[in-house]
Structures are given as structure tokens and as C-alpha cells.
């Protein structure tokens, strides 16, 4: 008797598939230029290395310093969000992926991390509220989140998303893909307007 | 004029292999004079601070125990030093050094203490090589004597400014900002107005980004009249205790960000050296010397 075998049974494998699928789609269909792409744990060393690399590449593209700073800021905030809030898989790994691409001269950054299914509703509502607010209101929200507030790896929830919205001058695009009955993959796409 | 506090008594003899690099103060002083960053006219030698100012911050019972050398062995262990009359005298001189720096900064825009930044001293106890809290004492002097009521303490030592945060936790005239290693001493962190806990191995780019981002917001919203800056160099990748991955160039950029911000706003700044535990003393001295060189370039 044949048994059905799910070769992508682990959470990490499922995230990996999502990463590869998205990457392939972006390269083949949108002719994206991949500047940085990583699947796995987003370690501090990785962030250090990618931060330097991305800056060098953007400089080599002739981008102006202001734009590089904006992209850099979104990159750091996205990575910190993943490390602060990403859920862990069954191997106790904070499996995630990130991608920085350029499509027709426009920069896009993708940040994907595991999220508890119970948190989807509140995160979704929060992103909607950010997208519904204008940049002045976002700035005020960000300022009030800073003062009298302890910021460390586990706190400061949502502040990174506010900065992504502020620095991109654009709305945040997000989606949730179900991984299993406990976890989903939460992806934020940030397209940086000129 | 870049006024700088230094006294020979800043260098207190310690047992061999003590982990506090006491000799850095003398080496830094000599280096700055040798290379011409400072001249003898820049240096002033502080005397002991008046008890009146200490008591604005510290409990009388604690000060008495300190002066009468009555700290218990356990209390002394927490400070990291063996208590002696000379050690207490040294601390009183450092306190006055920072207080006089505050006076000079009001006149010249900037002043630096070659020691100080004793941010682990609480109202009623000392910790981590700190017996009395120089920024807290000087802040009280400014609030009482100069009638300032918006003082910002920027603490960029790798260890959280726990004593300072605790002293000012209920005083909204003083805003405390500490950016430190999240996994570093002290294990229990006090609550500053803004704490940024950094992960181990954070590099220059992210470090400087987080500093700029937070400092910009704080300066915009708090609009300080005066800044104290604790510029510990234990954030360096070479530091034995630091756990961060900031280069000496990154450390210099850090100082530049703070000084440029203060200068552009016209806010006086007092800077005290704080920690630094790189195995090679030359690295510590070079990183501290950069702070003075920048202060000369930016303010003078």
C-alpha cells in the first residue's frame, strides 16, 4: 500500500520552498536584479555583512546617499523585526528569509518570518492602520512609540513597520501563508518610492 | 577653548592584574599633550567636590559609609575596588572634574573629563568601578545653580547606565538615553527614558544607524538645554567585556554623531570617558583620544 509522503514536511522546508518560489518568480517573471537574498536564520553576523554589501552595491549603482540611507534603514528595521518577533520552528530555529531586489530601477525589500496563527489578526489590523494613515500621522505614531518606552529586542513592537512605511514613502504590502495549524509565514514587501 | 579635567590622582594604584585599566588615564593625558590635541592651558586640576552637591544625589548614610571606609566586603566587591581613603579622594576629585566641566561647557560649548562617566553608581550604593555618579551630581548642580530643567544624558558605554537611570527615574527634568549591550552587565536593567538594547556582535552600520535614529528623535522631542555624554569605548570589537563588533572608526563616527548634533543645536556638552577594556591599552587610549580630537575639530 502506498503511503503519501510529504517531502516538505518540516516548517523550515516549507519556508525554503516559499523563498525559492518567490525568488524564481521575481527573477523570471519580473526580471528582478537580486541584490541580496538569504533563507535561514537571520543572525547578527549576517545582518552586519549584508548591511555592508547592500550599501556597497547601491553605491556602485550610483544611488544618492539619501536613498541609500532610506533603503538601509528599511533593511535594518526589517531584519530587527524578524529577530525580535519571528516565531520559531519545531527545531527551535527562527527560520525566515529576506530579499532585496531591484526591478526596473525600483527597489523592493521582502522580509518573511514565522508567525503564530493567533497573532495574524492583530498584525494584519496593525498594518492596515499604518497603511490607512498619512506620513505625518505615522511620524507622530513613531515619536510616541519612542519616548518613555523601553526598546530592546523583545519590545518596540511595530516601531520597525512604522519606519519602513516612513522611509519607503509607500504602503506596506503583506501576506500570510499557512504553514501548519500553529504557524504561518508572514511576509512584508516594501517598495521604495523615489 | 577645550577645557579638560585631569589630576594625577585619577590614577589610583590597583593590585596587579586588576581588570580595570587604571593606567589609561595617565596615558591618555600624555598622548593628548604629546600630539598637541591639548596644551597645558586646556587642562584644569579639580579639587574635591563639595559635599552639598553629592547629597543632592546620594544618601547621607551611603556617603558617610564611603568616607569613613565602612562599606562591607560585599559592598566593596560590587564596586570592583578595595576601598581606601585615596580611592574615595580620587572619586571626589572626579566628581568635581565633571561639575567644573559643566561650568566650562556653558562658557565654551564643550568640556571633557579624562575620567568619570560613573554611571553604575546608585543613590545608595556603588557598582562596577563607580562609587558616586558624576553626571547625576553635575546635573543637579546645573538644575540648582543654573536653573536648567532639560538635561539629556546620552550613555553609549556598552553597559547600561543603570545607576543614572535609577537616580532620575522620577525626575522629568533629566532625560536618560542608554544604548548598550542587551546581554551585558548589568543583568537586571533599570529603566531609562529610552533604552536601546543591542544584540551581541552588532556592527558599525547598524550601530550608527540606531544611534542616529534614536538621537534624532530624542533631540527633536526633548530639546535639551544641556547634554552629558558617556562615551565608553567598550563597544569596540576588541573589548574583553563588550560583546559588540564596532570598529575604532565606527566608535569615532559615534562620537562625531553626538558632537555634531550638540554643536548644530548649540547645546553645551560634557563628555566623560566611561569604560574600555581592550587587552591592548593602546587601542583604548587611541579610541578615547579620538573623542578629544573630534571635540577639538568640531567645537573649537
Coordinates of C-alpha atoms in Angstrom, one line a residue:
Chain A
X1 CA 0.0 0.0 0.0
X2 CA 1.3 3.4 -1.0
X3 CA 1.7 6.0 1.7
X4 CA 1.6 9.6 0.9
X5 CA 4.9 11.2 1.8
X6 CA 5.2 14.9 2.2
X7 CA 8.8 15.5 1.4
X8 CA 8.5 19.1 2.6
X9 CA 7.2 18.2 5.9
X10 CA 9.3 20.4 8.1
X11 CA 8.5 24.0 8.7
X12 CA 11.9 25.1 7.6
X13 CA 11.4 23.2 4.3
X14 CA 8.1 24.9 3.7
X15 CA 9.7 28.3 4.3
X16 CA 12.5 27.4 2.0
X17 CA 10.1 26.5 -0.8
X18 CA 8.3 29.8 -0.4
X19 CA 11.6 31.6 -0.6
X20 CA 12.7 29.7 -3.7
X21 CA 9.3 30.2 -5.4
X22 CA 9.3 33.9 -4.8
X23 CA 12.8 34.3 -5.9
X24 CA 12.3 32.4 -9.1
X25 CA 9.1 34.3 -9.8
X26 CA 10.8 37.6 -9.3
X27 CA 13.8 36.7 -11.5
X28 CA 11.9 35.0 -14.3
X29 CA 8.7 37.0 -14.5
X30 CA 9.7 40.4 -13.3
X31 CA 13.3 40.3 -14.4
X32 CA 14.4 41.3 -11.0
X33 CA 18.0 42.0 -10.2
X34 CA 18.7 40.2 -6.9
X35 CA 20.9 42.4 -4.6
X36 CA 20.7 40.2 -1.5
X37 CA 18.8 37.1 -0.7
X38 CA 19.0 34.8 2.3
X39 CA 17.0 31.9 3.6
X40 CA 17.5 30.6 7.2
X41 CA 18.2 32.2 10.5
X42 CA 18.9 36.0 10.3
X43 CA 21.9 36.2 12.5
X44 CA 23.6 39.3 13.7
X45 CA 26.7 38.5 11.7
X46 CA 24.6 38.1 8.6
X47 CA 23.0 41.5 9.1
X48 CA 26.4 43.1 9.5
X49 CA 27.7 41.5 6.3
X50 CA 24.6 42.2 4.3
X51 CA 24.3 45.8 5.5
X52 CA 27.8 46.4 4.2
X53 CA 27.3 44.6 1.0
X54 CA 24.0 46.3 0.2
X55 CA 25.5 49.7 0.8
X56 CA 28.4 48.9 -1.5
X57 CA 26.1 47.6 -4.3
X58 CA 23.8 50.6 -4.1
X59 CA 26.9 52.9 -4.2
X60 CA 28.1 51.1 -7.3
X61 CA 24.7 51.6 -8.9
X62 CA 25.3 55.3 -8.4
X63 CA 22.4 55.8 -6.0
X64 CA 22.5 59.0 -3.9
X65 CA 23.3 58.9 -0.2
X66 CA 19.8 59.8 0.9
X67 CA 18.2 56.9 -1.0
X68 CA 20.8 54.5 0.3
X69 CA 20.1 55.7 3.8
X70 CA 16.4 55.1 3.3
X71 CA 16.9 51.6 1.9
X72 CA 19.5 50.8 4.6
X73 CA 17.1 51.9 7.3
X74 CA 14.3 49.7 5.9
X75 CA 16.7 46.8 5.7
X76 CA 17.8 47.1 9.3
X77 CA 14.3 47.6 10.6
X78 CA 13.1 44.6 8.7
X79 CA 15.9 42.4 10.0
X80 CA 15.4 43.6 13.5
X81 CA 11.7 42.9 13.3
X82 CA 12.4 39.3 12.2
X83 CA 14.9 38.8 15.1
X84 CA 12.6 40.4 17.6
X85 CA 9.2 39.0 16.6
X86 CA 9.7 36.0 14.4
X87 CA 8.4 32.7 15.8
X88 CA 10.5 29.6 16.0
X89 CA 10.0 26.3 14.1
X90 CA 9.9 22.8 15.6
X91 CA 13.7 22.7 15.6
X92 CA 13.7 25.9 17.7
X93 CA 15.1 27.9 14.8
X94 CA 13.9 31.3 13.8
X95 CA 13.6 30.3 10.2
X96 CA 13.0 33.3 7.9
X97 CA 14.1 34.8 4.7
X98 CA 15.0 38.3 3.3
X99 CA 15.4 39.6 -0.2
X100 CA 16.5 42.9 -1.6
X101 CA 15.9 43.4 -5.3
X102 CA 15.7 46.0 -8.0
X103 CA 13.0 45.8 -10.6
X104 CA 13.1 48.4 -13.4
X105 CA 15.1 50.8 -11.2
X106 CA 12.7 50.4 -8.2
X107 CA 14.0 48.8 -5.0
X108 CA 11.9 46.2 -3.2
X109 CA 12.6 44.5 0.1
X110 CA 11.0 41.3 1.3
X111 CA 11.0 40.2 4.9
X112 CA 9.4 36.9 5.8
X113 CA 9.2 35.3 9.2
X114 CA 7.1 32.7 11.0
X115 CA 4.2 34.0 13.0
X116 CA 1.8 32.4 15.4
X117 CA -1.6 31.9 13.7
X118 CA -3.2 33.5 16.7
X119 CA -1.4 36.8 16.0
X120 CA -2.3 37.1 12.4
X121 CA -5.5 39.1 13.0
X122 CA -3.8 41.8 15.2
X123 CA -0.7 42.1 12.9
X124 CA -3.0 42.4 9.9
X125 CA -5.1 45.1 11.6
X126 CA -1.9 47.0 12.6
X127 CA -0.6 47.0 9.1
X128 CA -3.9 48.2 7.8
X129 CA -3.9 51.0 10.3
X130 CA -0.4 52.0 9.2
X131 CA -1.4 51.9 5.5
X132 CA -4.5 54.0 6.2
X133 CA -2.5 56.7 8.0
X134 CA -0.7 59.5 6.2
X135 CA 3.0 60.1 6.7
X136 CA 2.5 62.9 9.2
X137 CA 0.4 60.7 11.4
X138 CA 2.9 57.8 11.0
X139 CA 5.6 60.2 12.2
X140 CA 3.6 61.1 15.3
X141 CA 2.9 57.4 16.0
X142 CA 6.6 56.7 15.7
X143 CA 7.6 59.5 18.0
X144 CA 5.1 58.4 20.7
X145 CA 6.3 54.9 20.5
X146 CA 9.9 56.0 21.1
X147 CA 9.6 58.1 24.2
X148 CA 9.0 56.6 27.7
X149 CA 9.4 53.3 26.1
X150 CA 12.0 50.6 26.7
X151 CA 13.3 49.4 23.4
X152 CA 15.1 46.1 23.2
X153 CA 14.9 43.0 21.1
X154 CA 11.6 41.9 22.5
X155 CA 9.9 45.2 22.8
X156 CA 9.3 48.1 20.4
X157 CA 6.7 46.1 18.6
X158 CA 5.6 47.8 15.4
X159 CA 8.0 50.6 15.5
X160 CA 10.1 49.0 12.7
X161 CA 7.0 48.8 10.5
X162 CA 6.3 52.5 11.0
X163 CA 9.8 53.3 9.9
X164 CA 9.5 51.1 6.8
X165 CA 6.4 53.0 5.9
X166 CA 8.0 56.3 6.6
X167 CA 11.2 55.7 4.7
X168 CA 9.6 54.0 1.7
X169 CA 7.0 56.7 1.3
X170 CA 4.8 53.8 0.4
X171 CA 2.2 51.5 1.8
X172 CA 3.4 48.1 3.2
X173 CA 2.3 45.1 1.3
X174 CA 1.8 42.0 3.5
X175 CA 0.6 38.4 3.2
X176 CA 0.2 35.3 5.4
X177 CA 0.7 31.8 4.1
X178 CA -0.4 29.0 6.3
X179 CA 2.4 26.6 7.2
X180 CA 0.6 24.4 9.7
X181 CA -2.1 24.6 12.4
X182 CA 0.2 26.7 14.6
X183 CA 2.3 28.8 12.3
X184 CA 2.1 30.9 9.2
X185 CA 4.7 32.7 7.1
X186 CA 4.3 36.4 7.3
X187 CA 5.8 38.4 4.5
X188 CA 6.2 42.2 4.3
X189 CA 7.1 43.7 0.9
X190 CA 8.3 47.2 0.9
X191 CA 8.7 49.0 -2.4
X192 CA 10.8 52.1 -2.1
X193 CA 9.3 55.1 -4.0
X194 CA 11.7 57.6 -5.5
Chain B
X1 CA 38.9 76.5 24.5
X2 CA 38.6 72.8 25.1
X3 CA 38.8 72.6 28.9
X4 CA 39.7 69.1 30.2
X5 CA 39.7 67.8 33.7
X6 CA 42.7 65.8 34.8
X7 CA 44.6 65.2 38.0
X8 CA 47.4 62.8 38.8
X9 CA 45.1 61.3 41.5
X10 CA 42.9 60.0 38.7
X11 CA 45.4 57.2 38.5
X12 CA 44.8 55.1 41.6
X13 CA 47.2 52.2 42.2
X14 CA 45.5 48.8 41.9
X15 CA 46.6 45.3 42.6
X16 CA 48.5 43.6 39.8
X17 CA 46.2 42.0 37.1
X18 CA 43.2 44.0 38.2
X19 CA 40.9 44.2 35.2
X20 CA 40.3 47.9 35.5
X21 CA 42.9 49.6 33.2
X22 CA 43.7 52.5 35.5
X23 CA 46.8 53.5 33.6
X24 CA 44.7 54.6 30.7
X25 CA 44.0 58.0 32.3
X26 CA 47.7 58.9 32.5
X27 CA 48.5 57.5 29.1
X28 CA 45.6 59.4 27.5
X29 CA 46.6 62.6 29.2
X30 CA 50.2 62.3 28.0
X31 CA 49.1 61.3 24.5
X32 CA 46.9 64.3 24.1
X33 CA 49.6 66.7 25.2
X34 CA 52.3 64.9 23.2
X35 CA 50.4 65.1 19.9
X36 CA 49.2 68.7 20.6
X37 CA 45.5 68.0 20.8
X38 CA 45.7 69.6 24.2
X39 CA 48.1 72.1 25.7
X40 CA 48.7 72.7 29.3
X41 CA 46.3 75.7 29.2
X42 CA 43.5 73.3 28.3
X43 CA 44.0 71.2 31.5
X44 CA 42.5 72.1 34.8
X45 CA 43.0 70.2 38.0
X46 CA 39.9 69.7 40.0
X47 CA 39.7 69.7 43.8
X48 CA 37.3 67.6 45.8
X49 CA 33.6 68.3 45.2
X50 CA 31.6 70.0 48.0
X51 CA 29.5 67.5 50.0
X52 CA 26.4 69.7 49.4
X53 CA 26.4 68.6 45.7
X54 CA 26.9 64.9 46.4
X55 CA 24.0 64.9 48.8
X56 CA 21.7 66.2 46.1
X57 CA 22.1 62.7 44.6
X58 CA 23.4 60.3 47.2
X59 CA 22.1 59.2 50.5
X60 CA 23.9 60.7 53.5
X61 CA 24.2 57.3 55.1
X62 CA 26.0 55.9 52.0
X63 CA 28.3 58.9 51.7
X64 CA 29.2 58.5 55.4
X65 CA 30.0 54.9 54.9
X66 CA 32.1 55.7 51.9
X67 CA 34.1 58.5 53.5
X68 CA 34.6 56.5 56.8
X69 CA 35.6 53.4 54.8
X70 CA 32.7 51.4 56.3
X71 CA 31.5 49.6 53.2
X72 CA 31.2 45.9 53.9
X73 CA 33.3 43.4 51.9
X74 CA 30.3 42.5 49.8
X75 CA 29.6 46.2 49.0
X76 CA 33.3 46.7 48.1
X77 CA 33.3 43.7 45.9
X78 CA 30.3 45.1 44.0
X79 CA 32.3 48.3 43.3
X80 CA 35.2 46.3 42.0
X81 CA 37.7 48.2 44.1
X82 CA 39.2 47.9 47.6
X83 CA 38.1 50.9 49.5
X84 CA 40.7 53.3 50.7
X85 CA 41.0 57.0 51.6
X86 CA 42.9 57.6 48.4
X87 CA 40.2 55.9 46.3
X88 CA 37.5 58.0 47.8
X89 CA 39.5 61.1 47.4
X90 CA 40.0 60.2 43.7
X91 CA 36.2 59.8 43.3
X92 CA 35.6 63.2 44.9
X93 CA 38.0 64.8 42.6
X94 CA 36.5 63.2 39.5
X95 CA 33.1 64.4 40.6
X96 CA 34.4 67.9 40.8
X97 CA 36.1 67.5 37.5
X98 CA 32.7 66.8 35.8
X99 CA 31.0 69.6 37.7
X100 CA 33.6 72.1 36.6
X101 CA 33.4 70.7 33.1
X102 CA 29.7 71.6 33.2
X103 CA 30.6 75.2 34.1
X104 CA 33.2 75.3 31.3
X105 CA 30.8 73.8 28.8
X106 CA 28.3 76.6 29.4
X107 CA 31.1 79.0 28.5
X108 CA 32.8 77.2 25.7
X109 CA 30.2 74.7 24.4
X110 CA 32.2 71.6 25.3
X111 CA 34.4 70.2 28.1
X112 CA 35.7 66.8 28.8
X113 CA 36.7 64.9 31.8
X114 CA 39.6 62.4 31.3
X115 CA 37.9 60.1 33.8
X116 CA 34.3 60.0 35.0
X117 CA 31.1 58.7 33.4
X118 CA 30.5 56.7 36.7
X119 CA 27.0 55.6 35.6
X120 CA 26.7 52.5 37.8
X121 CA 26.6 54.5 41.0
X122 CA 23.2 54.5 42.6
X123 CA 21.9 56.8 45.3
X124 CA 22.8 54.3 48.0
X125 CA 25.5 52.1 46.6
X126 CA 28.3 51.7 44.2
X127 CA 28.8 49.2 41.4
X128 CA 31.1 48.3 38.5
X129 CA 34.0 50.7 39.3
X130 CA 31.6 53.5 40.2
X131 CA 31.2 54.9 43.7
X132 CA 29.5 58.2 43.1
X133 CA 27.5 59.3 40.0
X134 CA 29.3 62.3 38.3
X135 CA 26.6 63.1 35.7
X136 CA 23.9 63.0 38.3
X137 CA 25.7 65.3 40.6
X138 CA 26.6 67.7 37.9
X139 CA 23.0 67.6 36.5
X140 CA 21.8 68.6 40.0
X141 CA 24.3 71.4 40.1
X142 CA 23.0 72.7 36.7
X143 CA 19.4 72.4 37.9
X144 CA 20.1 74.2 41.1
X145 CA 22.7 76.8 40.2
X146 CA 22.0 77.5 36.5
X147 CA 18.2 76.7 36.7
X148 CA 18.3 74.4 33.8
X149 CA 15.4 72.0 33.6
X150 CA 16.0 70.0 30.4
X151 CA 19.1 67.9 30.6
X152 CA 19.9 64.9 28.4
X153 CA 22.2 62.2 29.4
X154 CA 23.5 60.1 26.4
X155 CA 25.1 57.0 27.7
X156 CA 26.8 55.0 24.9
X157 CA 29.0 52.8 27.1
X158 CA 28.4 49.1 26.4
X159 CA 27.0 48.7 29.8
X160 CA 23.6 50.2 30.7
X161 CA 23.7 53.4 32.7
X162 CA 21.7 51.7 35.4
X163 CA 22.7 54.0 38.3
X164 CA 21.9 57.1 36.3
X165 CA 18.6 55.6 35.1
X166 CA 17.6 54.7 38.6
X167 CA 18.5 58.1 40.1
X168 CA 16.4 60.0 37.5
X169 CA 13.6 57.6 37.0
X170 CA 11.1 60.0 38.6
X171 CA 12.7 63.3 37.5
X172 CA 11.4 64.5 34.2
X173 CA 13.9 67.3 34.0
X174 CA 16.5 64.8 33.1
X175 CA 16.1 62.5 30.1
X176 CA 18.2 59.4 30.2
X177 CA 19.1 57.6 26.9
X178 CA 21.2 54.4 27.1
X179 CA 22.3 52.3 24.2
X180 CA 24.1 49.3 25.5
X181 CA 24.7 45.5 25.0
X182 CA 21.4 43.8 25.8
X183 CA 23.2 40.7 27.0
X184 CA 25.9 42.5 29.0
X185 CA 26.2 43.7 32.6
X186 CA 24.0 44.7 34.4
X187 CA 21.9 41.6 34.3
X188 CA 18.9 43.5 35.7
X189 CA 18.5 46.7 33.6
X190 CA 17.0 49.8 35.1
X191 CA 14.5 51.8 33.1
X192 CA 15.9 54.8 31.2
X193 CA 13.6 57.1 29.3
X194 CA 14.9 55.4 26.2
X195 CA 16.9 52.1 26.4
X196 CA 18.2 50.5 23.2
X197 CA 19.5 47.1 24.0
X198 CA 21.9 45.9 21.3
X199 CA 22.4 42.3 20.3
X200 CA 25.8 40.7 20.5
X201 CA 28.2 41.3 17.6
X202 CA 26.3 44.3 16.2
X203 CA 28.5 46.0 13.6
X204 CA 29.2 49.6 12.7
X205 CA 26.5 50.2 10.2
X206 CA 23.6 49.0 12.3
X207 CA 25.1 50.6 15.5
X208 CA 25.4 54.0 13.9
X209 CA 22.0 53.8 12.3
X210 CA 20.3 53.0 15.6
X211 CA 22.2 55.8 17.3
X212 CA 21.3 58.4 14.7
X213 CA 17.7 57.3 14.6
X214 CA 17.1 57.4 18.3
X215 CA 19.2 60.5 18.9
X216 CA 17.4 62.5 16.2
X217 CA 14.0 61.7 17.7
X218 CA 15.1 62.5 21.3
X219 CA 16.7 65.8 20.3
X220 CA 13.6 66.8 18.4
X221 CA 11.2 65.9 21.1
X222 CA 13.1 66.6 24.3
X223 CA 15.0 69.7 23.1
X224 CA 17.7 69.6 25.8
X225 CA 19.5 72.7 27.2
X226 CA 22.5 70.6 28.2
X227 CA 24.0 67.2 27.3
X228 CA 26.1 64.8 29.2
X229 CA 27.8 62.2 27.1
X230 CA 29.2 59.0 28.4
X231 CA 31.5 57.8 25.6
X232 CA 32.8 54.5 26.9
X233 CA 35.0 52.7 24.4
X234 CA 34.0 49.2 25.5
X235 CA 31.8 49.0 22.4
X236 CA 34.9 48.1 20.4
X237 CA 35.2 44.7 18.8
X238 CA 38.5 44.3 20.6
X239 CA 36.9 44.8 24.1
X240 CA 37.2 41.9 26.6
X241 CA 33.8 42.7 28.1
X242 CA 31.9 44.4 25.3
X243 CA 30.5 41.6 23.0
X244 CA 29.8 44.2 20.2
X245 CA 31.6 44.4 16.9
X246 CA 32.1 48.1 16.5
X247 CA 35.4 49.2 14.9
X248 CA 37.6 52.0 16.1
X249 CA 36.4 54.0 13.1
X250 CA 32.8 53.2 14.0
X251 CA 33.5 54.4 17.5
X252 CA 34.9 57.6 16.2
X253 CA 31.8 58.1 14.0
X254 CA 29.6 57.6 17.1
X255 CA 31.3 60.5 18.8
X256 CA 31.0 62.6 15.7
X257 CA 27.3 62.0 15.5
X258 CA 26.8 63.1 19.1
X259 CA 29.2 66.1 18.9
X260 CA 27.7 67.3 15.6
X261 CA 24.2 67.0 17.0
X262 CA 25.1 69.1 20.0
X263 CA 27.0 71.6 18.0
X264 CA 24.3 72.1 15.4
X265 CA 21.7 72.7 18.2
X266 CA 24.0 74.9 20.2
X267 CA 23.7 72.8 23.2
X268 CA 26.7 72.6 25.6
X269 CA 28.1 69.1 26.1
X270 CA 30.2 67.5 28.8
X271 CA 31.9 64.3 27.9
X272 CA 33.3 61.7 30.3
X273 CA 35.2 58.7 29.3
X274 CA 33.5 55.7 30.8
X275 CA 34.7 52.1 30.2
X276 CA 37.1 50.5 27.9
X277 CA 38.7 47.0 28.4
X278 CA 40.5 46.1 25.2
X279 CA 43.5 44.0 26.1
X280 CA 45.8 46.3 24.2
X281 CA 45.9 49.6 26.2
X282 CA 47.0 51.4 23.0
X283 CA 43.6 50.7 21.5
X284 CA 41.8 52.1 24.5
X285 CA 43.9 55.2 24.5
X286 CA 43.6 55.7 20.8
X287 CA 39.8 55.4 20.9
X288 CA 39.5 57.8 23.8
X289 CA 41.9 60.2 22.1
X290 CA 39.7 60.3 19.1
X291 CA 37.0 61.8 21.2
X292 CA 39.2 64.7 22.2
X293 CA 40.5 65.2 18.6
X294 CA 36.9 65.3 17.4
X295 CA 35.9 67.7 20.1
X296 CA 38.7 70.0 19.0
X297 CA 37.8 69.8 15.4
X298 CA 34.1 70.2 15.8
X299 CA 33.8 72.8 18.6
X300 CA 36.9 74.8 18.5

